[in-house]
XYZ file of C-alpha atoms in Angstrom:
521
model
C 63.577 -43.265 -13.669
C 63.692 -46.920 -16.117
C 65.505 -44.986 -18.636
C 67.050 -42.294 -19.907
C 66.725 -39.515 -22.402
C 70.697 -39.152 -24.589
C 71.289 -36.802 -27.042
C 73.895 -39.508 -28.277
C 72.505 -42.835 -28.584
C 69.416 -44.651 -27.816
C 71.025 -46.670 -24.738
C 67.541 -49.475 -23.507
C 64.471 -54.718 -18.238
C 61.731 -60.670 -17.348
C 61.290 -64.353 -14.240
C 62.189 -67.149 -12.423
C 63.490 -66.905 -15.821
C 62.448 -64.145 -18.744
C 63.981 -64.800 -22.111
C 64.506 -63.877 -24.745
C 63.533 -66.613 -26.846
C 66.051 -68.503 -28.390
C 64.136 -69.017 -31.689
C 63.467 -65.232 -31.528
C 66.696 -63.966 -31.212
C 67.827 -66.518 -33.922
C 65.456 -64.279 -36.416
C 66.074 -60.760 -34.431
C 69.101 -60.423 -32.504
C 71.241 -63.359 -33.810
C 73.724 -61.112 -35.665
C 74.462 -58.556 -32.592
C 75.512 -61.304 -30.362
C 78.752 -62.416 -29.647
C 80.118 -65.712 -28.320
C 80.319 -65.036 -24.669
C 83.461 -66.745 -23.157
C 82.604 -68.943 -20.751
C 84.888 -68.813 -17.111
C 88.171 -68.871 -17.233
C 90.444 -70.583 -14.685
C 93.987 -72.252 -14.643
C 96.702 -70.504 -17.065
C 93.885 -67.800 -18.678
C 93.705 -66.880 -15.185
C 97.225 -66.335 -13.902
C 97.408 -64.822 -17.150
C 95.014 -61.399 -16.312
C 97.702 -61.532 -12.837
C 97.600 -57.360 -12.196
C 95.432 -56.804 -15.096
C 94.039 -53.517 -15.047
C 91.009 -52.447 -16.815
C 90.813 -48.707 -18.151
C 87.027 -47.816 -18.748
C 86.059 -44.364 -20.494
C 82.289 -44.129 -19.936
C 79.870 -41.482 -21.700
C 77.889 -43.110 -18.664
C 79.729 -42.495 -16.017
C 77.463 -42.716 -12.321
C 75.869 -38.767 -11.357
C 74.960 -41.268 -8.250
C 76.734 -43.952 -6.812
C 73.545 -44.692 -4.639
C 71.406 -47.189 -6.827
C 68.515 -46.163 -5.419
C 68.850 -42.283 -6.863
C 71.249 -43.757 -9.527
C 67.784 -45.881 -10.583
C 67.810 -48.235 -13.590
C 69.369 -46.147 -16.269
C 72.249 -46.616 -18.490
C 74.589 -46.385 -15.792
C 73.917 -49.670 -13.777
C 76.149 -51.003 -16.052
C 78.633 -48.722 -14.149
C 77.267 -48.876 -10.855
C 77.084 -53.408 -10.659
C 80.961 -52.838 -10.385
C 80.383 -52.702 -6.696
C 76.936 -53.784 -6.291
C 75.174 -57.097 -6.631
C 71.527 -58.024 -6.647
C 69.209 -60.774 -6.243
C 69.973 -62.065 -9.464
C 71.964 -61.070 -12.695
C 70.770 -61.708 -16.140
C 72.321 -64.147 -18.663
C 72.719 -64.497 -22.216
C 69.470 -65.762 -23.209
C 67.776 -62.345 -21.457
C 67.019 -65.217 -18.534
C 67.235 -64.285 -14.443
C 69.752 -66.676 -12.916
C 71.217 -66.798 -9.418
C 73.175 -63.346 -7.851
C 73.431 -62.992 -4.566
C 70.802 -65.065 -4.363
C 71.313 -68.898 -4.844
C 67.599 -69.884 -5.948
C 64.146 -68.673 -4.720
C 60.582 -70.464 -5.030
C 56.892 -69.096 -5.706
C 54.130 -70.547 -3.191
C 50.701 -71.772 -5.176
C 49.093 -68.710 -5.935
C 52.377 -66.668 -7.048
C 52.171 -63.937 -5.290
C 54.739 -64.499 -2.417
C 58.146 -65.100 -3.348
C 60.915 -66.672 -1.244
C 64.585 -65.688 -2.247
C 67.727 -67.625 -0.259
C 70.151 -65.659 -0.207
C 73.929 -68.075 -0.696
C 75.885 -68.231 3.383
C 78.726 -66.639 4.405
C 78.699 -63.311 2.054
C 79.735 -59.598 3.236
C 79.796 -56.483 1.923
C 82.430 -54.342 1.838
C 82.188 -52.680 4.847
C 82.029 -55.849 6.762
C 78.223 -55.885 7.126
C 76.559 -59.375 6.383
C 74.527 -60.147 3.573
C 71.179 -61.438 4.239
C 67.303 -61.501 4.465
C 67.694 -58.128 6.291
C 69.351 -56.542 3.946
C 67.345 -57.268 1.082
C 63.866 -56.004 3.477
C 66.513 -52.924 3.715
C 67.225 -52.409 0.233
C 63.548 -52.556 -0.947
C 62.333 -50.199 1.631
C 64.241 -47.946 0.957
C 64.013 -48.141 -3.023
C 59.784 -47.404 -1.704
C 60.639 -44.888 0.554
C 63.548 -42.961 -0.053
C 62.559 -39.201 -0.787
C 64.926 -39.417 -3.788
C 64.404 -42.686 -5.263
C 64.649 -43.055 -8.690
C 62.791 -46.800 -8.511
C 59.866 -46.499 -6.352
C 57.234 -46.427 -9.454
C 59.083 -50.131 -10.439
C 58.320 -51.904 -6.800
C 54.190 -51.263 -7.373
C 53.816 -55.297 -7.183
C 55.687 -55.384 -3.687
C 53.769 -54.708 -0.777
C 56.541 -55.760 2.264
C 59.706 -58.092 2.862
C 60.402 -60.722 5.619
C 63.975 -60.831 6.563
C 64.526 -64.986 8.113
C 67.984 -65.311 8.624
C 69.765 -65.673 4.997
C 65.454 -65.457 3.613
C 64.207 -62.449 1.984
C 60.000 -63.550 1.499
C 58.832 -60.714 -0.327
C 54.931 -60.374 -0.115
C 53.181 -58.920 -3.645
C 49.904 -57.380 -4.004
C 48.997 -59.060 -6.686
C 50.102 -62.428 -8.610
C 53.446 -61.849 -10.247
C 55.366 -63.895 -11.850
C 58.488 -60.859 -13.048
C 59.897 -60.459 -9.699
C 62.596 -62.101 -10.560
C 63.953 -60.841 -13.393
C 63.729 -57.232 -11.865
C 65.175 -57.928 -9.153
C 68.385 -58.095 -11.121
C 71.274 -54.983 -11.884
C 68.386 -52.523 -12.865
C 66.273 -52.592 -9.990
C 67.774 -53.727 -7.265
C 71.875 -53.389 -6.917
C 72.043 -53.751 -3.081
C 74.077 -51.687 -0.760
C 75.242 -52.141 2.638
C 72.221 -51.538 5.248
C 74.757 -49.744 7.581
C 76.656 -47.519 4.910
C 72.446 -46.747 3.967
C 71.619 -45.174 6.941
C 73.450 -42.613 5.145
C 72.421 -41.843 2.187
C 73.823 -38.914 1.053
C 77.694 -40.442 2.125
C 76.808 -43.792 -0.054
C 76.011 -41.524 -2.743
C 79.714 -40.580 -3.206
C 81.725 -43.945 -1.259
C 79.469 -47.118 -2.768
C 79.003 -49.708 0.003
C 78.197 -53.344 -1.988
C 78.789 -56.697 -2.383
C 79.697 -56.956 -6.051
C 82.495 -57.988 -7.928
C 84.730 -55.052 -6.744
C 84.913 -51.989 -4.101
C 86.042 -48.513 -4.801
C 88.768 -47.301 -2.974
C 89.060 -43.684 -4.541
C 86.167 -41.629 -6.499
C 86.750 -38.389 -7.922
C 82.922 -36.772 -8.332
C 81.832 -36.666 -11.644
C 85.387 -37.369 -13.025
C 87.434 -40.547 -11.847
C 86.794 -43.813 -9.996
C 89.379 -46.215 -8.723
C 88.439 -50.031 -8.021
C 90.065 -53.256 -6.923
C 88.833 -56.715 -7.189
C 86.802 -57.544 -3.996
C 88.231 -61.072 -2.519
C 85.121 -61.265 -1.078
C 82.827 -61.369 -3.928
C 80.653 -65.190 -4.319
C 82.191 -65.535 -7.780
C 85.894 -63.872 -7.261
C 87.571 -67.077 -8.649
C 86.063 -66.159 -12.045
C 86.555 -62.187 -11.534
C 90.460 -61.832 -13.534
C 90.630 -58.464 -13.841
C 92.366 -56.517 -10.171
C 91.665 -52.772 -10.655
C 89.527 -50.922 -12.738
C 90.117 -46.933 -13.431
C 86.527 -45.693 -14.507
C 86.634 -42.041 -16.240
C 83.954 -39.949 -17.434
C 84.734 -40.677 -21.415
C 85.977 -36.826 -23.032
C 84.856 -35.494 -26.325
C 83.408 -38.540 -28.588
C 86.738 -37.181 -31.220
C 89.321 -37.805 -28.543
C 87.944 -41.692 -27.706
C 89.844 -43.866 -30.301
C 92.682 -42.218 -30.099
C 92.716 -42.792 -26.330
C 92.302 -46.439 -26.802
C 94.960 -46.731 -29.521
C 97.714 -45.171 -27.378
C 96.631 -47.099 -23.944
C 95.021 -44.050 -21.861
C 91.997 -46.714 -22.192
C 91.000 -50.173 -22.879
C 87.461 -50.278 -23.154
C 84.571 -47.433 -24.437
C 81.856 -47.229 -25.431
C 80.687 -45.633 -29.310
C 79.157 -43.915 -31.542
C 77.721 -45.889 -34.544
C 79.586 -42.861 -36.794
C 82.989 -44.444 -35.248
C 82.506 -48.041 -35.418
C 84.821 -48.229 -38.364
C 87.322 -45.818 -37.185
C 87.706 -47.988 -33.852
C 87.798 -51.813 -36.470
C 90.479 -49.443 -38.950
C 92.665 -48.574 -35.580
C 93.004 -52.301 -34.756
C 89.996 -52.155 -31.975
C 87.892 -54.560 -31.408
C 84.451 -53.671 -31.522
C 81.738 -55.299 -28.807
C 77.866 -55.354 -30.295
C 76.433 -55.914 -27.557
C 72.590 -56.690 -27.823
C 69.732 -54.501 -25.725
C 66.481 -53.183 -25.679
C 66.916 -49.955 -26.904
C 64.382 -47.981 -28.293
C 64.335 -44.500 -29.683
C 60.590 -42.446 -29.414
C 58.516 -39.134 -29.791
C 56.766 -38.621 -26.607
C 53.224 -36.419 -27.050
C 51.244 -35.549 -24.130
C 47.423 -35.765 -25.038
C 46.293 -34.061 -22.029
C 47.966 -30.119 -23.945
C 46.732 -29.093 -27.436
C 46.958 -30.020 -30.264
C 47.718 -33.277 -29.051
C 44.333 -33.659 -27.734
C 43.039 -34.168 -31.044
C 43.025 -37.933 -32.099
C 43.790 -36.834 -36.007
C 46.599 -34.815 -35.071
C 48.285 -37.651 -33.089
C 47.635 -39.886 -36.290
C 49.000 -37.074 -38.378
C 52.186 -37.035 -36.750
C 52.284 -41.172 -36.422
C 52.127 -41.332 -40.194
C 54.500 -38.701 -40.976
C 57.260 -40.566 -39.143
C 59.949 -41.992 -41.787
C 61.694 -44.324 -39.275
C 64.398 -46.061 -42.046
C 65.538 -41.962 -42.103
C 66.774 -42.346 -38.288
C 68.593 -45.814 -39.132
C 69.806 -44.603 -42.007
C 71.354 -41.315 -40.630
C 71.737 -42.651 -37.069
C 73.279 -46.043 -36.806
C 75.913 -47.025 -39.409
C 74.147 -49.974 -40.349
C 74.130 -51.233 -36.696
C 70.044 -50.710 -36.072
C 66.637 -51.055 -37.492
C 63.529 -49.307 -37.951
C 60.637 -50.025 -34.672
C 56.941 -48.958 -33.869
C 57.642 -50.828 -30.396
C 59.552 -50.635 -27.364
C 61.641 -53.738 -28.193
C 64.259 -54.288 -31.420
C 62.837 -57.977 -33.523
C 63.286 -61.047 -32.634
C 62.690 -60.204 -28.871
C 59.629 -62.396 -27.389
C 57.215 -59.114 -26.294
C 57.936 -57.717 -29.937
C 54.661 -57.957 -31.383
C 54.305 -59.098 -35.133
C 50.739 -58.212 -35.202
C 51.414 -54.336 -34.579
C 54.127 -54.235 -37.244
C 54.024 -51.242 -39.650
C 49.949 -50.085 -38.175
C 51.032 -46.786 -39.130
C 53.222 -46.736 -42.587
C 54.920 -43.687 -43.441
C 52.155 -41.424 -45.406
C 52.584 -37.828 -46.035
C 49.149 -37.275 -48.057
C 47.426 -38.877 -44.941
C 49.251 -37.190 -42.857
C 47.992 -33.728 -44.652
C 44.882 -34.679 -44.319
C 44.642 -35.904 -40.953
C 45.560 -32.082 -40.044
C 43.311 -30.661 -42.133
C 40.666 -32.340 -41.398
C 41.542 -31.434 -37.437
C 41.350 -27.964 -38.900
C 45.323 -27.272 -39.241
C 45.754 -26.604 -42.678
C 49.899 -27.080 -44.076
C 51.878 -24.190 -42.212
C 49.136 -23.521 -39.778
C 50.469 -25.805 -37.164
C 53.594 -24.701 -35.061
C 55.335 -27.120 -32.333
C 57.617 -27.100 -29.572
C 60.224 -29.867 -29.432
C 62.021 -29.734 -26.024
C 64.804 -31.566 -25.769
C 67.999 -31.165 -23.337
C 71.148 -31.095 -25.715
C 71.628 -30.708 -28.998
C 70.397 -34.221 -31.193
C 70.025 -34.931 -34.502
C 66.767 -37.141 -33.748
C 65.452 -34.226 -33.056
C 66.867 -32.357 -36.315
C 65.052 -35.137 -38.087
C 61.688 -35.357 -36.233
C 61.544 -31.336 -37.248
C 62.709 -32.213 -41.184
C 59.671 -35.022 -41.288
C 57.392 -32.878 -39.966
C 57.628 -30.133 -42.299
C 56.856 -32.214 -45.109
C 53.403 -32.533 -43.482
C 52.922 -29.240 -42.554
C 53.450 -28.601 -39.213
C 56.353 -26.078 -38.264
C 58.337 -27.373 -35.432
C 60.705 -24.695 -33.149
C 63.392 -27.274 -31.331
C 64.498 -25.797 -27.798
C 67.268 -26.831 -25.340
C 66.400 -26.910 -21.915
C 69.359 -28.206 -20.227
C 66.749 -28.989 -17.083
C 64.714 -30.788 -19.302
C 64.584 -34.058 -16.710
C 62.218 -32.260 -14.361
C 59.258 -30.508 -16.374
C 59.432 -34.306 -18.628
C 58.950 -36.445 -15.642
C 56.509 -34.063 -14.252
C 54.251 -34.903 -17.721
C 54.790 -30.665 -18.238
C 56.575 -31.194 -21.411
C 53.703 -31.098 -24.749
C 56.199 -32.772 -26.986
C 59.750 -34.176 -26.841
C 61.781 -36.951 -27.665
C 63.094 -40.387 -25.195
C 65.734 -43.317 -25.559
C 65.515 -45.917 -23.171
C 67.192 -48.754 -22.397
C 64.381 -50.642 -21.500
C 63.979 -53.484 -19.181
C 64.887 -56.893 -17.943
C 61.461 -57.707 -17.438
C 59.568 -57.221 -20.193
C 56.320 -56.648 -18.817
C 57.945 -53.063 -16.295
C 59.278 -51.621 -19.923
C 55.300 -51.547 -21.013
C 54.076 -50.188 -17.562
C 56.737 -47.746 -17.923
C 55.569 -46.834 -21.153
C 52.191 -47.352 -21.321
C 50.982 -47.406 -17.553
C 49.058 -44.505 -15.971
C 52.131 -43.858 -13.449
C 54.828 -44.791 -16.536
C 57.681 -42.344 -15.924
C 57.899 -42.597 -19.482
C 54.437 -41.981 -20.365
C 54.345 -38.171 -20.870
C 50.494 -38.300 -21.029
C 49.971 -39.816 -17.256
C 47.059 -40.970 -16.116
C 46.243 -41.635 -19.529
C 46.301 -45.266 -20.379
C 45.276 -47.138 -23.545
C 41.571 -49.015 -23.230
C 42.510 -52.300 -22.313
C 46.027 -52.074 -21.220
C 45.794 -52.667 -17.463
C 43.768 -56.423 -17.755
C 46.199 -57.453 -20.638
C 49.462 -56.674 -18.407
C 47.464 -58.681 -15.784
C 47.006 -60.991 -17.521
C 51.429 -61.014 -17.940
C 52.215 -60.685 -14.588
C 49.435 -63.774 -13.673
C 51.280 -65.972 -16.679
C 54.477 -67.495 -15.413
C 57.232 -67.407 -17.564
C 57.781 -70.835 -18.736
C 54.191 -71.201 -19.306
C 53.500 -72.146 -23.498
C 50.934 -68.881 -23.048
C 53.480 -66.748 -21.672
C 55.227 -65.400 -25.478
C 51.110 -64.392 -26.871
C 49.507 -63.205 -23.497
C 52.767 -61.234 -23.685
C 52.893 -59.860 -27.005
C 48.904 -59.037 -26.515
C 49.907 -56.779 -23.618
C 52.007 -54.960 -26.274
C 49.683 -54.556 -28.525
C 46.883 -52.936 -25.755
C 50.040 -50.821 -25.301
C 50.645 -49.751 -28.639
C 46.494 -48.002 -28.738
C 48.392 -45.527 -26.721
C 48.253 -41.962 -28.360
C 51.544 -40.589 -26.354
C 54.075 -42.698 -27.770
C 55.719 -43.053 -31.266
C 58.784 -44.779 -31.559
C 61.184 -44.711 -34.412
C 64.346 -47.232 -34.186
C 66.430 -49.345 -31.948
C 69.891 -50.055 -32.109
C 72.500 -51.530 -30.033
C 75.372 -51.172 -27.746
C 78.307 -50.675 -28.776
C 81.489 -51.250 -27.211
C 85.504 -50.898 -28.405
C 88.136 -52.189 -26.778
C 91.916 -53.533 -26.710
C 92.229 -56.749 -28.478
C 94.123 -57.703 -24.996
C 90.624 -57.875 -23.672
C 88.782 -61.290 -24.515
C 85.259 -61.783 -25.284
C 82.839 -60.232 -22.541
C 79.325 -62.715 -22.128
C 76.693 -61.540 -24.659
C 74.768 -60.559 -21.766
C 71.408 -58.245 -23.400
C 71.784 -54.474 -22.084
C 74.590 -56.248 -19.553
C 77.879 -56.319 -18.726
C 79.363 -59.116 -16.983
C 83.007 -58.956 -16.257
C 82.603 -63.131 -15.519
C 85.510 -65.424 -17.091
C 86.881 -61.822 -18.868
C 90.490 -61.870 -19.052
C 93.049 -58.644 -19.793
C 96.258 -59.970 -21.309
C 95.257 -64.100 -21.327
C 94.713 -65.959 -24.140
C 91.697 -64.362 -26.785
C-alpha cells in the first residue's frame, strides 16, 4: 500500500538522484527544514554512551515483514531494523545505503547495484546480490505483498556476488530512489523463507536488531554492531511502544516515560510550553477526497466538478493544521519539484458554480445524497460534510473499521485518503492516477495523456535539465483525473526531549545517523 488513510493526520515516496530541487525547497519547504546534525564522533559519541531512545509511535508496526507492511507510515519504524539499497538525504536525493554505488546501462533499462562488502544480516546470513534478488522476487510474488504494484518496471534480478543486476521492462531512471526505505527494505532471505515468523521476528541489516516484540504493543531493540555505518549510530537501545491516548503523550514525555513521539498539530503548542523540542519534519503528505467515477453519481462529470468547486481547502488548513499546513490541489506540497504551478487553483472554491453544475446534472438542491465511508472518526469527514451541504449535497458519514478491504478493492463510491507520498515522484503519480494505482478509487480509469506523460518521466534522467518540466507535465496530466480532489498538506511533527540532538531533516524519513542522547546539543 502506497500510503495510508489515518483519522489522525496526513502522514505522505525519486533516481540516481531524485530531488527536492534546492530552489524549490527554499521557496516551498525551507521554513519546515531543521538543520541536520552532521555525523558525530569522539566527544559527542562518548557523551551518548548507554543512551536509550524511548519512542512512542502512533504507527507501531502491525507487520514486521517489510513486504507485508508496505510503504505506508510504518516504514519509519521498520527502518530501525531493515536497511535498503539506498536511502534519502536532506535534499530528497537517493544516496548509498547497502549499495555503495550503482549505474545504468546506456539504454536505461538495466541498473546494476554494487553492494558493500562484508555485511551480514542479524542472523549471520550475507548481504549480497542474492539477498536483493530474493527481496525483489518476494515483493513481487508473495501472496500478501503490499509492494508488487510498486515494482511494475522490474522484470528480473540477476545476482552476481555483491552485484544485483536489475532488468527493467521499460526505461526507468526512478529505480534508485524507489529501492529505498519505503519499497525495498531487505530482510534476510533465510528468515524470509518463513514469512509468518519474519512478520513477528524481523531479521534485517539495519542500525538496530530486535531483542523482544510484544505484538501491537512494544518492541525492544539494541544497536547492531555489524551495521555498515555503526560508527555513526550513537543510540544503544530503543524501546518502541504503541502510542497511548493522544492526551497522555505530552505528560509522558515530560515525566520521561518517553523521549520521542509523533504528535498532532494541536499538541505542538503544549509540547513547546512543556519545554520539549518540536521537530518539523518535511514530507510529501497530502490528503484527498476519493471519488469512484465507475459508480453513480460520479459517472456524471458535472457532479464531479460540483464537488471540486464545493471544496474550500483553506478551511481544512485552518481547522486541522494549527499553522503547520497549507492548501494543495495536488499530491505534493508547494516547492517540491513535481508540484505543477500551471495547475494551481484550477477549481477555486465557488458555491454558486457548484450548485449550477448540480442542477445541470439533474440534482436540484437537496436531491443528492452520498455515503462517505471512512475507517474511524475524522474531522476531515465533518468538514467535507459541511462544505457539500452548502451546495445541496447531503453526506452521511459511515465508519467501517474494515474500510481498507472495500477501498483497495475499489468497491467504495466516496471516501477520504491521506498519503505519505513516495520518494519517487513518478511512483506517487502512478499510485494516484495510474489504471492500477492503489489510491485510484476509479481503477482502471486513468486520465487521457497520463500514460505517455509518466513514461516520458521515467525515460528522463533525474539530472537532466528537462526533468522538472517533464515531471510537472505528468502531474498536470494526472490532475485531469476525475477520481481525486486534493485538499491540504502538512509536515510530520515530532516532540522530543531536549536531550536528543537535532535529527537530519530528510523529507518523510527519520534518520538516526549522528543523533545523540544526553550529549551536546
